[in-house]
C-alpha atoms as a printed R data frame, in Angstrom:
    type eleno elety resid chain resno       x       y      z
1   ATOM     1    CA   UNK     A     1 107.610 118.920 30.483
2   ATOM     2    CA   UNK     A     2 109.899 116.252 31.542
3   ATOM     3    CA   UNK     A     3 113.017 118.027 29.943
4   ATOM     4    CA   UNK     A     4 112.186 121.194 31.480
5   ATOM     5    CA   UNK     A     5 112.416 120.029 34.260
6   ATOM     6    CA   UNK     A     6 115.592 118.160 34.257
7   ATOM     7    CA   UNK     A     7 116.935 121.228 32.966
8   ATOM     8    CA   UNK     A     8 115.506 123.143 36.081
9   ATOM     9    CA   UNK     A     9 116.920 120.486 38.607
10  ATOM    10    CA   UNK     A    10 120.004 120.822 36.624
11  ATOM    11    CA   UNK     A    11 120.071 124.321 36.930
12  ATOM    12    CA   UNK     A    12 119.222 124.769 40.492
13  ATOM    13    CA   UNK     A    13 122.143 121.599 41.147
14  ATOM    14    CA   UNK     A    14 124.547 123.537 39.641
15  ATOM    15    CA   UNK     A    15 123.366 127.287 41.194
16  ATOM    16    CA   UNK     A    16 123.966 125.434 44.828
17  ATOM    17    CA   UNK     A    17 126.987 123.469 44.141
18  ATOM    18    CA   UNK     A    18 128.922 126.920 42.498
19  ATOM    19    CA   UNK     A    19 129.567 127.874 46.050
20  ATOM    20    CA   UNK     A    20 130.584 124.528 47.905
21  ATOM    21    CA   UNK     A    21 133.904 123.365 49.043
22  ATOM    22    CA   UNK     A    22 134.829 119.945 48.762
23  ATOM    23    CA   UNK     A    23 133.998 118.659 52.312
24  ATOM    24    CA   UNK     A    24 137.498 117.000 52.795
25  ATOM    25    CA   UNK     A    25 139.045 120.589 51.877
26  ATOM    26    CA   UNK     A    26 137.042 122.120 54.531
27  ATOM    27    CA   UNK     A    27 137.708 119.706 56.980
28  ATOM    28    CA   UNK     A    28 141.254 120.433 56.540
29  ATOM    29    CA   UNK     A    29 141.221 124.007 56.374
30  ATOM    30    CA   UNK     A    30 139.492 124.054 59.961
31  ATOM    31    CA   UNK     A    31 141.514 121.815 61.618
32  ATOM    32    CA   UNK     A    32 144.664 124.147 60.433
33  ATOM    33    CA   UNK     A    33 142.847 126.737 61.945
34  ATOM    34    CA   UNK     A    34 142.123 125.181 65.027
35  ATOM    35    CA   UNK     A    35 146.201 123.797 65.683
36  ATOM    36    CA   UNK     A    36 147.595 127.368 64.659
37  ATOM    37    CA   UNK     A    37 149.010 128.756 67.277
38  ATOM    38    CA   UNK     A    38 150.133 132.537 67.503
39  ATOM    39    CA   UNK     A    39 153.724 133.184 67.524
40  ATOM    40    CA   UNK     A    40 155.257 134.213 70.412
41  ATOM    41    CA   UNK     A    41 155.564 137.533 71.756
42  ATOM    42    CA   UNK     A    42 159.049 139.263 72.215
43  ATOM    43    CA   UNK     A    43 159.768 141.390 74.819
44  ATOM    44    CA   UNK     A    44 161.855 144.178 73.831
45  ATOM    45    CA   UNK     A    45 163.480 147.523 75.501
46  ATOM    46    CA   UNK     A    46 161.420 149.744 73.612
47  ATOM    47    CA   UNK     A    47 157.927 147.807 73.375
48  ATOM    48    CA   UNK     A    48 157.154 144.448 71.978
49  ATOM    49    CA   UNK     A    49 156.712 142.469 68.796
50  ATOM    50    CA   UNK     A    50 155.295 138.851 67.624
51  ATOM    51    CA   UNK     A    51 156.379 137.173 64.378
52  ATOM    52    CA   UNK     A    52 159.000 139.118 61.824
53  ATOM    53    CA   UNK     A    53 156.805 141.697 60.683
54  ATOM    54    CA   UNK     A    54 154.529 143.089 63.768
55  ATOM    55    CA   UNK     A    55 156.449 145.435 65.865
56  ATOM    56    CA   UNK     A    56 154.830 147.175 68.490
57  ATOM    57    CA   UNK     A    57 157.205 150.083 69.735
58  ATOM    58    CA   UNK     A    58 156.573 152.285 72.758
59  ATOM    59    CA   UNK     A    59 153.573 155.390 71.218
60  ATOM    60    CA   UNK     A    60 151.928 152.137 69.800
61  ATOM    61    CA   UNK     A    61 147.482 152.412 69.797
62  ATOM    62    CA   UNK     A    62 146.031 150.936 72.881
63  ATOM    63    CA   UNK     A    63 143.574 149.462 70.076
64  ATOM    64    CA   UNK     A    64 146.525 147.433 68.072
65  ATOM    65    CA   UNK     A    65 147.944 146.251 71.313
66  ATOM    66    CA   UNK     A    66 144.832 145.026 72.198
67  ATOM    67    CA   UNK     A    67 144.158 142.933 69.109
68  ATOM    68    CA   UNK     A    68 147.339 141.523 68.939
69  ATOM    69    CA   UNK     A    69 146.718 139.759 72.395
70  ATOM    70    CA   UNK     A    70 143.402 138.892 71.553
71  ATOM    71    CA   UNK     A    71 145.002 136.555 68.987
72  ATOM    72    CA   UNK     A    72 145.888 134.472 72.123
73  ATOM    73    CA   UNK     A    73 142.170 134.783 74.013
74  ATOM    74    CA   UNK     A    74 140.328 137.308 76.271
75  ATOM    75    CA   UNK     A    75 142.161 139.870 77.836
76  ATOM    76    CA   UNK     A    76 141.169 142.788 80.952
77  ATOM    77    CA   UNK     A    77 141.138 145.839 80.794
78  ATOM    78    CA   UNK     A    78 141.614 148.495 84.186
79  ATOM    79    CA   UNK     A    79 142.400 151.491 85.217
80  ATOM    80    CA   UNK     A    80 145.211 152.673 88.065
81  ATOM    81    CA   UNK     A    81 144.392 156.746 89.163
82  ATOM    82    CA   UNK     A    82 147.059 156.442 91.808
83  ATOM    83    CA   UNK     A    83 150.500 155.275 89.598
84  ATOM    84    CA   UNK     A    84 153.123 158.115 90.616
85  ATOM    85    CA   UNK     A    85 153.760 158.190 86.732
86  ATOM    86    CA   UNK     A    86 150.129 159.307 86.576
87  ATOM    87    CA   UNK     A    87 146.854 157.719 85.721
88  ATOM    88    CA   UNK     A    88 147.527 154.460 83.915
89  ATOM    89    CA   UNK     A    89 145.495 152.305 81.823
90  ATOM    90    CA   UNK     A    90 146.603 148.282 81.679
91  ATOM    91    CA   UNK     A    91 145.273 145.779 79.276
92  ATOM    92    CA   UNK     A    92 146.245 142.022 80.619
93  ATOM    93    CA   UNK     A    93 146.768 139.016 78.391
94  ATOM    94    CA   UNK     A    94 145.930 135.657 80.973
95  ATOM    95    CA   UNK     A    95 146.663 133.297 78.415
96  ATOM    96    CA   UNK     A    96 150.268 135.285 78.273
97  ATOM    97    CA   UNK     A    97 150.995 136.924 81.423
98  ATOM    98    CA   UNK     A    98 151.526 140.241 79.584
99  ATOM    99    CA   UNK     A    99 150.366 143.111 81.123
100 ATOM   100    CA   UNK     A   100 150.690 146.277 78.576
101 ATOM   101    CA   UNK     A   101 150.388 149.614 80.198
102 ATOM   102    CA   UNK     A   102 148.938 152.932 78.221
103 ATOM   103    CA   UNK     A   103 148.912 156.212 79.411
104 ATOM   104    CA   UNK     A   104 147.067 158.957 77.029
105 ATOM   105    CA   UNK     A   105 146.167 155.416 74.972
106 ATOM   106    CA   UNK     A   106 149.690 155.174 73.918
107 ATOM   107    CA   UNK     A   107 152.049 152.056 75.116
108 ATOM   108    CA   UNK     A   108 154.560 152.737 77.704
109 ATOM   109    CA   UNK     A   109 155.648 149.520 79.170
110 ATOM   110    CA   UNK     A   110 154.820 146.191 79.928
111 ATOM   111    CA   UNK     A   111 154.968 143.328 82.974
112 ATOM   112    CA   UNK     A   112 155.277 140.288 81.786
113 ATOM   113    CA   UNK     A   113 154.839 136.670 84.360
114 ATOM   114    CA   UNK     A   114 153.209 134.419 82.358
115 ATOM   115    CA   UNK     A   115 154.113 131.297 80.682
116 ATOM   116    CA   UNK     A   116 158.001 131.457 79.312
117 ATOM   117    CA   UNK     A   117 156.795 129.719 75.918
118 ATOM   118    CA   UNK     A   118 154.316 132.401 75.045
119 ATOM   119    CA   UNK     A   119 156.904 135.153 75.305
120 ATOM   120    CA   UNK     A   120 160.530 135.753 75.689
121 ATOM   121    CA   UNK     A   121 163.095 138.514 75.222
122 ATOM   122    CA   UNK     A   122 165.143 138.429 71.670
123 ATOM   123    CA   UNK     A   123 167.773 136.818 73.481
124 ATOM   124    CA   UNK     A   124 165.280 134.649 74.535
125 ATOM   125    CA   UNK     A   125 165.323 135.139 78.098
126 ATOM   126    CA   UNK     A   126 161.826 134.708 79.867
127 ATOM   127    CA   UNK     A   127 160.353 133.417 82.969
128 ATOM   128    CA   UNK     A   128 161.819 130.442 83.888
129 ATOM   129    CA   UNK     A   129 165.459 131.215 82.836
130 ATOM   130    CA   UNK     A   130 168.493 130.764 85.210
131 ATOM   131    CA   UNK     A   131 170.287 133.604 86.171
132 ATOM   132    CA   UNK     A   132 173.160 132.293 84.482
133 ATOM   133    CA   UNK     A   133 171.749 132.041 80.997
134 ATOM   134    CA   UNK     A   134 170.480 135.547 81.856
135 ATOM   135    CA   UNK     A   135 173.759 136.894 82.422
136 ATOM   136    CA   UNK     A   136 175.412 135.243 79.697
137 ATOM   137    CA   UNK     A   137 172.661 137.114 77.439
138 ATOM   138    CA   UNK     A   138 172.965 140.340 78.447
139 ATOM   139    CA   UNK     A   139 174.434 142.321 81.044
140 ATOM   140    CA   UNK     A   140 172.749 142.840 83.801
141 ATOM   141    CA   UNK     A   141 173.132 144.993 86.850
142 ATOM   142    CA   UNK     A   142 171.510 143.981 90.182
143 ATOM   143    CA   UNK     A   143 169.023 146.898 92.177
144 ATOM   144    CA   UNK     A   144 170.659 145.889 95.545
145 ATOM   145    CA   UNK     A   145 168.290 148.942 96.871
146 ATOM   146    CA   UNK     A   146 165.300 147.425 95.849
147 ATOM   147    CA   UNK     A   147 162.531 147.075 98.276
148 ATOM   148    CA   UNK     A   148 160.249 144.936 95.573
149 ATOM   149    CA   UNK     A   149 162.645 141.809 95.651
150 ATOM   150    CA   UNK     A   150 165.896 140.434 94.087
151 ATOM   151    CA   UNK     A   151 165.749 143.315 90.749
152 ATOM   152    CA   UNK     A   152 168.082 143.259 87.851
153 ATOM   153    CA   UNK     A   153 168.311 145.953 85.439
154 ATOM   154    CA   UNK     A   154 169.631 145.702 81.645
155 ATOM   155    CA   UNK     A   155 170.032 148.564 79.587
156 ATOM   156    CA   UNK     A   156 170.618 152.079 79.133
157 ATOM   157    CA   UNK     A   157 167.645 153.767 79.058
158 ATOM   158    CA   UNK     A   158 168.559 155.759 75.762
159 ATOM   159    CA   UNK     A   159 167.245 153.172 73.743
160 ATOM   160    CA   UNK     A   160 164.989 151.285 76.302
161 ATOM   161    CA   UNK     A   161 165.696 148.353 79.441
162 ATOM   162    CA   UNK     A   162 164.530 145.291 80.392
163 ATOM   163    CA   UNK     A   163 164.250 144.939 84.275
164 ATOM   164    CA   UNK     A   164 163.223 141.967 86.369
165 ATOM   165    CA   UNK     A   165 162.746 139.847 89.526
166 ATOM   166    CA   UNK     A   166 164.836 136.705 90.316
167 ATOM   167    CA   UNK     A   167 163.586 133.908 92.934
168 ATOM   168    CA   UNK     A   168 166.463 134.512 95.166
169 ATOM   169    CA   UNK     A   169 170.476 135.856 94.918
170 ATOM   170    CA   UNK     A   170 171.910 132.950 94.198
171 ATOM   171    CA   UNK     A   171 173.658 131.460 90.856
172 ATOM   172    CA   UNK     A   172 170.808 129.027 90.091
173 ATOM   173    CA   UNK     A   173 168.153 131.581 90.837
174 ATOM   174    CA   UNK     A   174 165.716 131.657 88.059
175 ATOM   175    CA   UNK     A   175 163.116 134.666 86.393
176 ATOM   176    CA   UNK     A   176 160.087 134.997 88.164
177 ATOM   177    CA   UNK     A   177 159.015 138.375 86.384
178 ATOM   178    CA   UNK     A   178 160.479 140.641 83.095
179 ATOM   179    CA   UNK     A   179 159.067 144.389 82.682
180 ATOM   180    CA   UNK     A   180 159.942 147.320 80.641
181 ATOM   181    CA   UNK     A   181 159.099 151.026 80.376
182 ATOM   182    CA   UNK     A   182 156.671 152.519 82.796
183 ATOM   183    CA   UNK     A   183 154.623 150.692 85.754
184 ATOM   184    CA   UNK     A   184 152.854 151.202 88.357
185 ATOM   185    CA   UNK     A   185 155.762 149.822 91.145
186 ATOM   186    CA   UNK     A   186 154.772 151.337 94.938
187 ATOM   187    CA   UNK     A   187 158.398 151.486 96.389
């Protein structure tokens, strides 16, 4: 009687323990968790990417757009019926200060104001960077008709731009805003 049930406790022991983790192990596993950080976004012509091997080109899912800046927290979701490029549907990161815009649930563009760290052009350009630094990474040409603010434009078109809004005209203005593709600008 006595062995059986040794062997039972022994049994039962070793059914419970088969799926345990050494408690140290765990520990450490959940703190990596907790201190990894996303990598950044980059801003691109023709849509966006993060890391080396998640690119996110203009025609991308609303749904892959919107789990890739969930990896940073909760984002919104709204709807603009009155965008002269027509109805437009805009999924905003807060944590970011990406805005991604969708029309027929496709990506078309994005607005980006949010913290330079979390994103930044492949030249790495972002909000925050001097004019200067912005010139010397790509060539820029200033919308001197704009009625939205000091604009710059960079790019051809063909193969996508990055536009934006400086503080003032000056040398040592600095980024206050990036976008690509299509928004919803009232000029």
């Amino acid at each position: 009687m006595i062995l059986t049930r040794r062997v039972t406790v022994a049994v039962m022991a070793f059914a419970m323990l088969q799926g345990c983790v050494d408690p140290v192990e765990q520990r450490q596993a959940d703190e990596a968790d907790v201190g990894a950080e996303p990598a950044p976004i980059i801003l691109q012509p023709d849509g966006v990417s993060q890391g080396e091997d998640m690119s996110f080109p203009y025609g991308t899912e609303k749904s892959k757009i919107i789990a890739m800046l969930e990896r940073f927290g909760v984002v919104h979701q709204s709807t603009n019926e009155e965008c002269r490029a027509g109805p437009m549907e805009s999924v905003s990161s807060p944590a970011t200060g990406l805005t991604a815009n969708f029309q027929d649930g496709e990506l078309v563009g994005w607005f980006y104001d949010g913290d330079g760290k979390l994103a930044h052009t492949a030249q790495d350009i972002t909000v925050g960077s001097t004019r200067s630094a912005l010139e010397q990474a790509m060539p820029i040409e200033m919308q001197t008709e704009s009625t939205l603010g000091i604009e710059f434009f960079s790019g051809s078109g063909v193969t996508g731009f990055i536009g934006g809004f400086l503080t003032d005209d000056s040398e040592n203005a600095t980024i206050e805003s990036l976008y690509s593709g299509t928004n919803c600008f009232f000029r």
